[in-house]
Amino acid sequence: MGASSYKKPYFGMTGTMLNVWVAVACTTAMTLFGYDQGVFGGIIVTDSFLQTMGNPDSGLQGTIVSLYDIGCFAGAMITIVFAERFGRKKWLIFGVIIMSIGAILQTSAFTVAHMIVARVVTGIGNGMNTSTAPVWQSETAKASWRGGLIVFSMIMNIAGFSLSNWMTYGLSFVSGSISWRFPIAFQLVFSVILLATVPWLPESPRWLIAHGREIEGTEVLVALEGEGATVDSPHILNQKLEILEAVKIEREQSPSWGAILKGKTGNTGMVKRLLLGSGTQWMQQLVGINVTSYYLPLVLQNSVGLSNTMSRLLAACNSVSYLIFSFVGLWLIERAGRRKMMIWGAAGQAVCYALISGLLSQADGTTTRGQSFGAGATTFFFVYYVFFGICWQGVPWLYPVEINSLSMRTKGAALATGSNWISNYIVVQITPTGIQNLGWKFYLIWMAFNTAFVPLIWMFYPETSNRHLEDIDKLYRDNQGLVFVLGCKEAYQTERPQRFIDAEREREEEVKRSPANHDVKDVKDEKSVGEVDHTEYTQTSMK
């Protein structure tokens, strides 16, 4: 190919700028997720929608809203089976297309059956997207950026949620079906952005190398590094070695799903890691966020006794507060670490639900005193969102990506996402009936869950901040009986363990001492603590 016809990949972008564009695509996917999650909270109290759907009772309303989560669960399970063979980019594109079809079907719905089918289709696409975007983001981002970028993508998830609240509030003053059809159709704007960006961005270098495309994978590592890096740069070769090491160990020891179900997973700690990753998503739902995310206007109407317009306005204002405070989580994610953020958040949320329950038990919209109690409960709904936005919005999406091994990362993230959606379905399905039948006592359930999660996280969850993804593999190989993390400082300290830093330096020094062409197969047979023979593996992988 002549020089005149050569086109630089990624429109010539490298380093920070290329990382930014990958982040744009991933955050757009999560913004779409947030928008879709919030939009029905305003639609479910819209008169035109209720009339079109035949004025469904609270049980059918819950079904219409919650079957979306069943679709999301199905999308996550499909991802487990098929996504790894297609790669991160293609699978995300498939998900966007399916979600767009669902949005069109929802916009054109005139019956409950039509709407339910449309919600399920939209959910399948969203389940595929939310299982894939965090993995793609984490596998392309620099280690020091990874936590911040994924938390930022979840902040944009809140921005999408806030946008949907304000849009449904604004259109509540408009008569006719446009008041609910337009907010649903607006999802397609995000789909257009994704379809315009994802195709030309780089595939995950870890996925490429794991699938035998080492040259492409190394070139992507170089492009993402920028700053004059080449395929021969010591830092690039060291990253490649880390990935190759993880791939070799996983191929030698990675069990089938049948073996995983039987607990035969060798020394990789695979089952424990899958359960920990899925557990964060179960906990995110059981702390009670979607009691209010999907239904806050309904909650404020039925539990607090506010008017329809005031409930919508407060829900929209709350979404802005939620968005603003979530930026604190972006600052804390690497400083405080994953464990502390989840523990602090659960403790604060437990207190909020305790106070909400107590205040609502005394609330009465007919007297001044009762209205004061209702106002107090509304305040603590806002405070609850502050804790959740800072501590729990991003970590459960980041943790499954970090805790699982390379070969199980897609499956682990999809299983965790599936856990999120099935638990989400349970919460969303029971909430309208729970509010109607239990009143203020319904919120005590979520207080109890939050309280229980504090010691659970403290005892069982390893820290994953400030570490390379491959560091977690080494932790579990070297501590095969690791369940309770309190007995292993490397498992719970926020800082990266020193031996991992030393091992990385040794590899970089070894690369620098190798011949000028930096042929990886000539690296000497020296092993760091907990590492395998890089030379033998690289020779095997290059055959």
mmCIF file of N, CA, C and O in Angstrom, residues 25-34 36 68 71-72 74-79 83 88-100 121-137 153-154 187 190-191 194-195 198 397 401 413-414 417 421:
data_model
loop_
_atom_site.group_PDB
_atom_site.id
_atom_site.type_symbol
_atom_site.label_atom_id
_atom_site.label_comp_id
_atom_site.label_asym_id
_atom_site.label_seq_id
_atom_site.Cartn_x
_atom_site.Cartn_y
_atom_site.Cartn_z
ATOM 1 N N ALA A 25 -17.616 6.631 24.196
ATOM 2 C CA ALA A 25 -18.501 5.546 23.765
ATOM 3 C C ALA A 25 -19.065 4.787 24.964
ATOM 4 O O ALA A 25 -20.278 4.528 25.046
ATOM 5 N N CYS A 26 -18.194 4.437 25.912
ATOM 6 C CA CYS A 26 -18.649 3.655 27.069
ATOM 7 C C CYS A 26 -19.597 4.459 27.957
ATOM 8 O O CYS A 26 -20.595 3.923 28.453
ATOM 9 N N THR A 27 -19.290 5.739 28.141
ATOM 10 C CA THR A 27 -20.166 6.557 28.985
ATOM 11 C C THR A 27 -21.502 6.829 28.295
ATOM 12 O O THR A 27 -22.536 6.935 28.970
ATOM 13 N N THR A 28 -21.495 6.897 26.963
ATOM 14 C CA THR A 28 -22.767 7.059 26.255
ATOM 15 C C THR A 28 -23.653 5.839 26.464
ATOM 16 O O THR A 28 -24.874 5.959 26.662
ATOM 17 N N ALA A 29 -23.032 4.635 26.429
ATOM 18 C CA ALA A 29 -23.803 3.407 26.675
ATOM 19 C C ALA A 29 -24.412 3.417 28.069
ATOM 20 O O ALA A 29 -25.576 3.027 28.257
ATOM 21 N N MET A 30 -23.644 3.896 29.043
ATOM 22 C CA MET A 30 -24.158 3.918 30.407
ATOM 23 C C MET A 30 -25.131 5.077 30.635
ATOM 24 O O MET A 30 -26.029 4.991 31.477
ATOM 25 N N THR A 31 -24.969 6.175 29.880
ATOM 26 C CA THR A 31 -25.944 7.268 29.951
ATOM 27 C C THR A 31 -27.295 6.791 29.417
ATOM 28 O O THR A 31 -28.354 7.096 29.985
ATOM 29 N N LEU A 32 -27.249 6.044 28.320
ATOM 30 C CA LEU A 32 -28.473 5.458 27.757
ATOM 31 C C LEU A 32 -29.141 4.540 28.775
ATOM 32 O O LEU A 32 -30.368 4.557 28.948
ATOM 33 N N PHE A 33 -28.328 3.753 29.487
ATOM 34 C CA PHE A 33 -28.839 2.868 30.533
ATOM 35 C C PHE A 33 -29.552 3.683 31.611
ATOM 36 O O PHE A 33 -30.678 3.363 32.032
ATOM 37 N N GLY A 34 -28.917 4.775 32.072
ATOM 38 C CA GLY A 34 -29.519 5.602 33.115
ATOM 39 C C GLY A 34 -30.796 6.276 32.648
ATOM 40 O O GLY A 34 -31.782 6.349 33.393
ATOM 41 N N ASP A 36 -32.845 5.237 30.308
ATOM 42 C CA ASP A 36 -33.892 4.229 30.166
ATOM 43 C C ASP A 36 -34.404 3.765 31.521
ATOM 44 O O ASP A 36 -35.573 3.428 31.682
ATOM 45 N N TYR A 68 -38.931 -5.281 31.786
ATOM 46 C CA TYR A 68 -37.721 -4.718 31.181
ATOM 47 C C TYR A 68 -36.473 -5.349 31.811
ATOM 48 O O TYR A 68 -35.499 -5.669 31.125
ATOM 49 N N GLY A 71 -35.777 -8.736 30.489
ATOM 50 C CA GLY A 71 -35.073 -8.615 29.221
ATOM 51 C C GLY A 71 -33.598 -8.332 29.430
ATOM 52 O O GLY A 71 -32.736 -8.914 28.760
ATOM 53 N N CYS A 72 -33.283 -7.435 30.364
ATOM 54 C CA CYS A 72 -31.879 -7.134 30.675
ATOM 55 C C CYS A 72 -31.151 -8.379 31.177
ATOM 56 O O CYS A 72 -29.991 -8.630 30.816
ATOM 57 N N ALA A 74 -31.911 -11.474 30.431
ATOM 58 C CA ALA A 74 -31.712 -12.351 29.272
ATOM 59 C C ALA A 74 -30.536 -11.864 28.431
ATOM 60 O O ALA A 74 -29.721 -12.672 27.955
ATOM 61 N N GLY A 75 -30.414 -10.540 28.255
ATOM 62 C CA GLY A 75 -29.294 -9.995 27.493
ATOM 63 C C GLY A 75 -27.959 -10.307 28.138
ATOM 64 O O GLY A 75 -26.977 -10.624 27.457
ATOM 65 N N ALA A 76 -27.910 -10.239 29.460
ATOM 66 C CA ALA A 76 -26.675 -10.565 30.173
ATOM 67 C C ALA A 76 -26.330 -12.042 30.035
ATOM 68 O O ALA A 76 -25.161 -12.411 29.866
ATOM 69 N N MET A 77 -27.336 -12.909 30.101
ATOM 70 C CA MET A 77 -27.090 -14.346 29.962
ATOM 71 C C MET A 77 -26.654 -14.698 28.540
ATOM 72 O O MET A 77 -25.773 -15.550 28.329
ATOM 73 N N ILE A 78 -27.239 -14.047 27.541
ATOM 74 C CA ILE A 78 -26.801 -14.244 26.154
ATOM 75 C C ILE A 78 -25.343 -13.821 26.000
ATOM 76 O O ILE A 78 -24.556 -14.467 25.295
ATOM 77 N N THR A 79 -24.976 -12.758 26.689
ATOM 78 C CA THR A 79 -23.597 -12.278 26.656
ATOM 79 C C THR A 79 -22.635 -13.332 27.194
ATOM 80 O O THR A 79 -21.540 -13.530 26.645
ATOM 81 N N ALA A 83 -20.734 -13.689 23.777
ATOM 82 C CA ALA A 83 -19.997 -12.431 23.583
ATOM 83 C C ALA A 83 -18.506 -12.625 23.365
ATOM 84 O O ALA A 83 -17.893 -11.910 22.567
ATOM 85 N N ARG A 88 -15.413 -7.207 22.274
ATOM 86 C CA ARG A 88 -16.164 -6.194 23.027
ATOM 87 C C ARG A 88 -16.923 -5.243 22.089
ATOM 88 O O ARG A 88 -18.086 -4.926 22.321
ATOM 89 N N LYS A 89 -16.266 -4.787 21.022
ATOM 90 C CA LYS A 89 -16.877 -3.784 20.147
ATOM 91 C C LYS A 89 -18.105 -4.313 19.415
ATOM 92 O O LYS A 89 -19.175 -3.705 19.436
ATOM 93 N N LYS A 90 -17.954 -5.447 18.738
ATOM 94 C CA LYS A 90 -19.061 -5.992 17.953
ATOM 95 C C LYS A 90 -20.267 -6.281 18.837
ATOM 96 O O LYS A 90 -21.411 -6.021 18.459
ATOM 97 N N TRP A 91 -20.000 -6.829 20.008
ATOM 98 C CA TRP A 91 -21.113 -7.193 20.886
ATOM 99 C C TRP A 91 -21.856 -5.953 21.360
ATOM 100 O O TRP A 91 -23.089 -5.942 21.477
ATOM 101 N N LEU A 92 -21.108 -4.891 21.636
ATOM 102 C CA LEU A 92 -21.747 -3.641 22.050
ATOM 103 C C LEU A 92 -22.613 -3.083 20.912
ATOM 104 O O LEU A 92 -23.729 -2.602 21.149
ATOM 105 N N ILE A 93 -22.135 -3.167 19.688
ATOM 106 C CA ILE A 93 -22.914 -2.699 18.539
ATOM 107 C C ILE A 93 -24.195 -3.519 18.397
ATOM 108 O O ILE A 93 -25.280 -2.972 18.161
ATOM 109 N N PHE A 94 -24.094 -4.840 18.543
ATOM 110 C CA PHE A 94 -25.294 -5.693 18.489
ATOM 111 C C PHE A 94 -26.315 -5.228 19.530
ATOM 112 O O PHE A 94 -27.519 -5.130 19.264
ATOM 113 N N GLY A 95 -25.838 -4.962 20.746
ATOM 114 C CA GLY A 95 -26.726 -4.546 21.827
ATOM 115 C C GLY A 95 -27.411 -3.224 21.526
ATOM 116 O O GLY A 95 -28.612 -3.051 21.801
ATOM 117 N N VAL A 96 -26.670 -2.278 20.956
ATOM 118 C CA VAL A 96 -27.243 -0.967 20.625
ATOM 119 C C VAL A 96 -28.349 -1.115 19.577
ATOM 120 O O VAL A 96 -29.413 -0.493 19.677
ATOM 121 N N ILE A 97 -28.112 -1.941 18.580
ATOM 122 C CA ILE A 97 -29.117 -2.143 17.524
ATOM 123 C C ILE A 97 -30.395 -2.752 18.105
ATOM 124 O O ILE A 97 -31.511 -2.300 17.818
ATOM 125 N N ILE A 98 -30.244 -3.780 18.945
ATOM 126 C CA ILE A 98 -31.418 -4.424 19.543
ATOM 127 C C ILE A 98 -32.163 -3.441 20.452
ATOM 128 O O ILE A 98 -33.404 -3.360 20.431
ATOM 129 N N MET A 99 -31.423 -2.652 21.221
ATOM 130 C CA MET A 99 -32.057 -1.682 22.110
ATOM 131 C C MET A 99 -32.808 -0.621 21.304
ATOM 132 O O MET A 99 -33.888 -0.161 21.716
ATOM 133 N N SER A 100 -32.256 -0.230 20.167
ATOM 134 C CA SER A 100 -32.916 0.763 19.315
ATOM 135 C C SER A 100 -34.236 0.223 18.773
ATOM 136 O O SER A 100 -35.243 0.951 18.715
ATOM 137 N N VAL A 121 -37.604 -6.450 24.695
ATOM 138 C CA VAL A 121 -36.601 -6.309 23.626
ATOM 139 C C VAL A 121 -35.578 -5.234 23.998
ATOM 140 O O VAL A 121 -34.354 -5.437 23.861
ATOM 141 N N THR A 122 -36.069 -4.095 24.478
ATOM 142 C CA THR A 122 -35.154 -3.027 24.915
ATOM 143 C C THR A 122 -34.229 -3.534 26.019
ATOM 144 O O THR A 122 -33.028 -3.245 26.023
ATOM 145 N N GLY A 123 -34.787 -4.303 26.929
ATOM 146 C CA GLY A 123 -33.992 -4.837 28.029
ATOM 147 C C GLY A 123 -32.890 -5.777 27.562
ATOM 148 O O GLY A 123 -31.774 -5.739 28.076
ATOM 149 N N ILE A 124 -33.190 -6.611 26.569
ATOM 150 C CA ILE A 124 -32.167 -7.525 26.043
ATOM 151 C C ILE A 124 -30.971 -6.731 25.528
ATOM 152 O O ILE A 124 -29.814 -7.039 25.839
ATOM 153 N N GLY A 125 -31.243 -5.685 24.746
ATOM 154 C CA GLY A 125 -30.153 -4.857 24.245
ATOM 155 C C GLY A 125 -29.381 -4.182 25.355
ATOM 156 O O GLY A 125 -28.145 -4.132 25.342
ATOM 157 N N ASN A 126 -30.103 -3.671 26.357
ATOM 158 C CA ASN A 126 -29.422 -2.997 27.458
ATOM 159 C C ASN A 126 -28.609 -3.970 28.305
ATOM 160 O O ASN A 126 -27.524 -3.628 28.791
ATOM 161 N N GLY A 127 -29.113 -5.191 28.485
ATOM 162 C CA GLY A 127 -28.346 -6.201 29.211
ATOM 163 C C GLY A 127 -27.037 -6.527 28.517
ATOM 164 O O GLY A 127 -25.995 -6.725 29.165
ATOM 165 N N MET A 128 -27.061 -6.574 27.185
ATOM 166 C CA MET A 128 -25.840 -6.802 26.410
ATOM 167 C C MET A 128 -24.879 -5.625 26.562
ATOM 168 O O MET A 128 -23.667 -5.806 26.756
ATOM 169 N N ASN A 129 -25.419 -4.400 26.491
ATOM 170 C CA ASN A 129 -24.578 -3.202 26.593
ATOM 171 C C ASN A 129 -23.909 -3.082 27.953
ATOM 172 O O ASN A 129 -22.708 -2.821 28.056
ATOM 173 N N THR A 130 -24.703 -3.244 29.013
ATOM 174 C CA THR A 130 -24.181 -3.034 30.360
ATOM 175 C C THR A 130 -23.258 -4.164 30.807
ATOM 176 O O THR A 130 -22.487 -3.986 31.756
ATOM 177 N N SER A 131 -23.318 -5.307 30.142
ATOM 178 C CA SER A 131 -22.377 -6.389 30.429
ATOM 179 C C SER A 131 -21.052 -6.168 29.719
ATOM 180 O O SER A 131 -20.025 -6.735 30.122
ATOM 181 N N THR A 132 -21.050 -5.359 28.670
ATOM 182 C CA THR A 132 -19.885 -5.244 27.795
ATOM 183 C C THR A 132 -19.122 -3.941 27.966
ATOM 184 O O THR A 132 -17.887 -3.943 28.021
ATOM 185 N N ALA A 133 -19.838 -2.817 28.073
ATOM 186 C CA ALA A 133 -19.168 -1.517 28.120
ATOM 187 C C ALA A 133 -18.166 -1.395 29.277
ATOM 188 O O ALA A 133 -17.038 -0.926 29.055
ATOM 189 N N PRO A 134 -18.492 -1.804 30.524
ATOM 190 C CA PRO A 134 -17.492 -1.692 31.594
ATOM 191 C C PRO A 134 -16.253 -2.557 31.349
ATOM 192 O O PRO A 134 -15.147 -2.168 31.728
ATOM 193 N N VAL A 135 -16.439 -3.731 30.717
ATOM 194 C CA VAL A 135 -15.295 -4.597 30.420
ATOM 195 C C VAL A 135 -14.397 -3.936 29.385
ATOM 196 O O VAL A 135 -13.165 -3.893 29.530
ATOM 197 N N TRP A 136 -14.986 -3.440 28.319
ATOM 198 C CA TRP A 136 -14.218 -2.759 27.268
ATOM 199 C C TRP A 136 -13.479 -1.560 27.849
ATOM 200 O O TRP A 136 -12.294 -1.350 27.576
ATOM 201 N N GLN A 137 -14.163 -0.778 28.673
ATOM 202 C CA GLN A 137 -13.531 0.385 29.287
ATOM 203 C C GLN A 137 -12.354 -0.012 30.159
ATOM 204 O O GLN A 137 -11.270 0.569 30.072
ATOM 205 N N SER A 153 -18.333 6.893 34.046
ATOM 206 C CA SER A 153 -19.391 6.376 33.168
ATOM 207 C C SER A 153 -20.686 6.171 33.952
ATOM 208 O O SER A 153 -21.786 6.375 33.422
ATOM 209 N N MET A 154 -20.563 5.796 35.238
ATOM 210 C CA MET A 154 -21.759 5.642 36.056
ATOM 211 C C MET A 154 -22.319 7.001 36.497
ATOM 212 O O MET A 154 -23.516 7.135 36.737
ATOM 213 N N GLN A 187 -34.358 8.061 23.384
ATOM 214 C CA GLN A 187 -33.269 7.097 23.571
ATOM 215 C C GLN A 187 -32.454 6.903 22.292
ATOM 216 O O GLN A 187 -31.265 6.574 22.339
ATOM 217 N N PHE A 190 -28.972 8.569 21.752
ATOM 218 C CA PHE A 190 -27.788 7.895 22.295
ATOM 219 C C PHE A 190 -27.343 6.756 21.373
ATOM 220 O O PHE A 190 -26.142 6.516 21.200
ATOM 221 N N SER A 191 -28.298 6.050 20.795
ATOM 222 C CA SER A 191 -27.966 4.963 19.877
ATOM 223 C C SER A 191 -27.187 5.489 18.677
ATOM 224 O O SER A 191 -26.217 4.867 18.226
ATOM 225 N N LEU A 194 -23.578 6.163 19.648
ATOM 226 C CA LEU A 194 -22.822 4.914 19.789
ATOM 227 C C LEU A 194 -22.484 4.308 18.429
ATOM 228 O O LEU A 194 -21.346 3.872 18.194
ATOM 229 N N LEU A 195 -23.434 4.277 17.529
ATOM 230 C CA LEU A 195 -23.187 3.685 16.214
ATOM 231 C C LEU A 195 -22.232 4.532 15.373
ATOM 232 O O LEU A 195 -21.643 4.034 14.412
ATOM 233 N N VAL A 198 -18.396 3.741 18.083
ATOM 234 C CA VAL A 198 -17.833 2.430 18.427
ATOM 235 C C VAL A 198 -17.107 1.750 17.264
ATOM 236 O O VAL A 198 -16.008 1.196 17.453
ATOM 237 N N TRP A 397 -20.371 -1.892 39.490
ATOM 238 C CA TRP A 397 -20.130 -2.133 38.065
ATOM 239 C C TRP A 397 -18.648 -2.315 37.789
ATOM 240 O O TRP A 397 -18.253 -3.006 36.840
ATOM 241 N N VAL A 401 -15.553 -6.541 37.112
ATOM 242 C CA VAL A 401 -14.546 -6.488 36.056
ATOM 243 C C VAL A 401 -13.157 -6.692 36.648
ATOM 244 O O VAL A 401 -12.306 -7.376 36.072
ATOM 245 N N ALA A 413 -18.470 -10.504 34.314
ATOM 246 C CA ALA A 413 -19.197 -9.238 34.257
ATOM 247 C C ALA A 413 -20.641 -9.469 33.829
ATOM 248 O O ALA A 413 -21.571 -8.838 34.353
ATOM 249 N N ALA A 414 -20.839 -10.380 32.872
ATOM 250 C CA ALA A 414 -22.201 -10.663 32.411
ATOM 251 C C ALA A 414 -23.020 -11.350 33.501
ATOM 252 O O ALA A 414 -24.207 -11.049 33.688
ATOM 253 N N THR A 417 -23.890 -8.698 35.925
ATOM 254 C CA THR A 417 -24.948 -7.850 35.376
ATOM 255 C C THR A 417 -26.287 -8.575 35.395
ATOM 256 O O THR A 417 -27.335 -7.986 35.706
ATOM 257 N N TRP A 421 -29.838 -7.518 37.205
ATOM 258 C CA TRP A 421 -31.150 -7.385 36.574
ATOM 259 C C TRP A 421 -32.200 -8.293 37.207
ATOM 260 O O TRP A 421 -33.355 -7.902 37.331
#
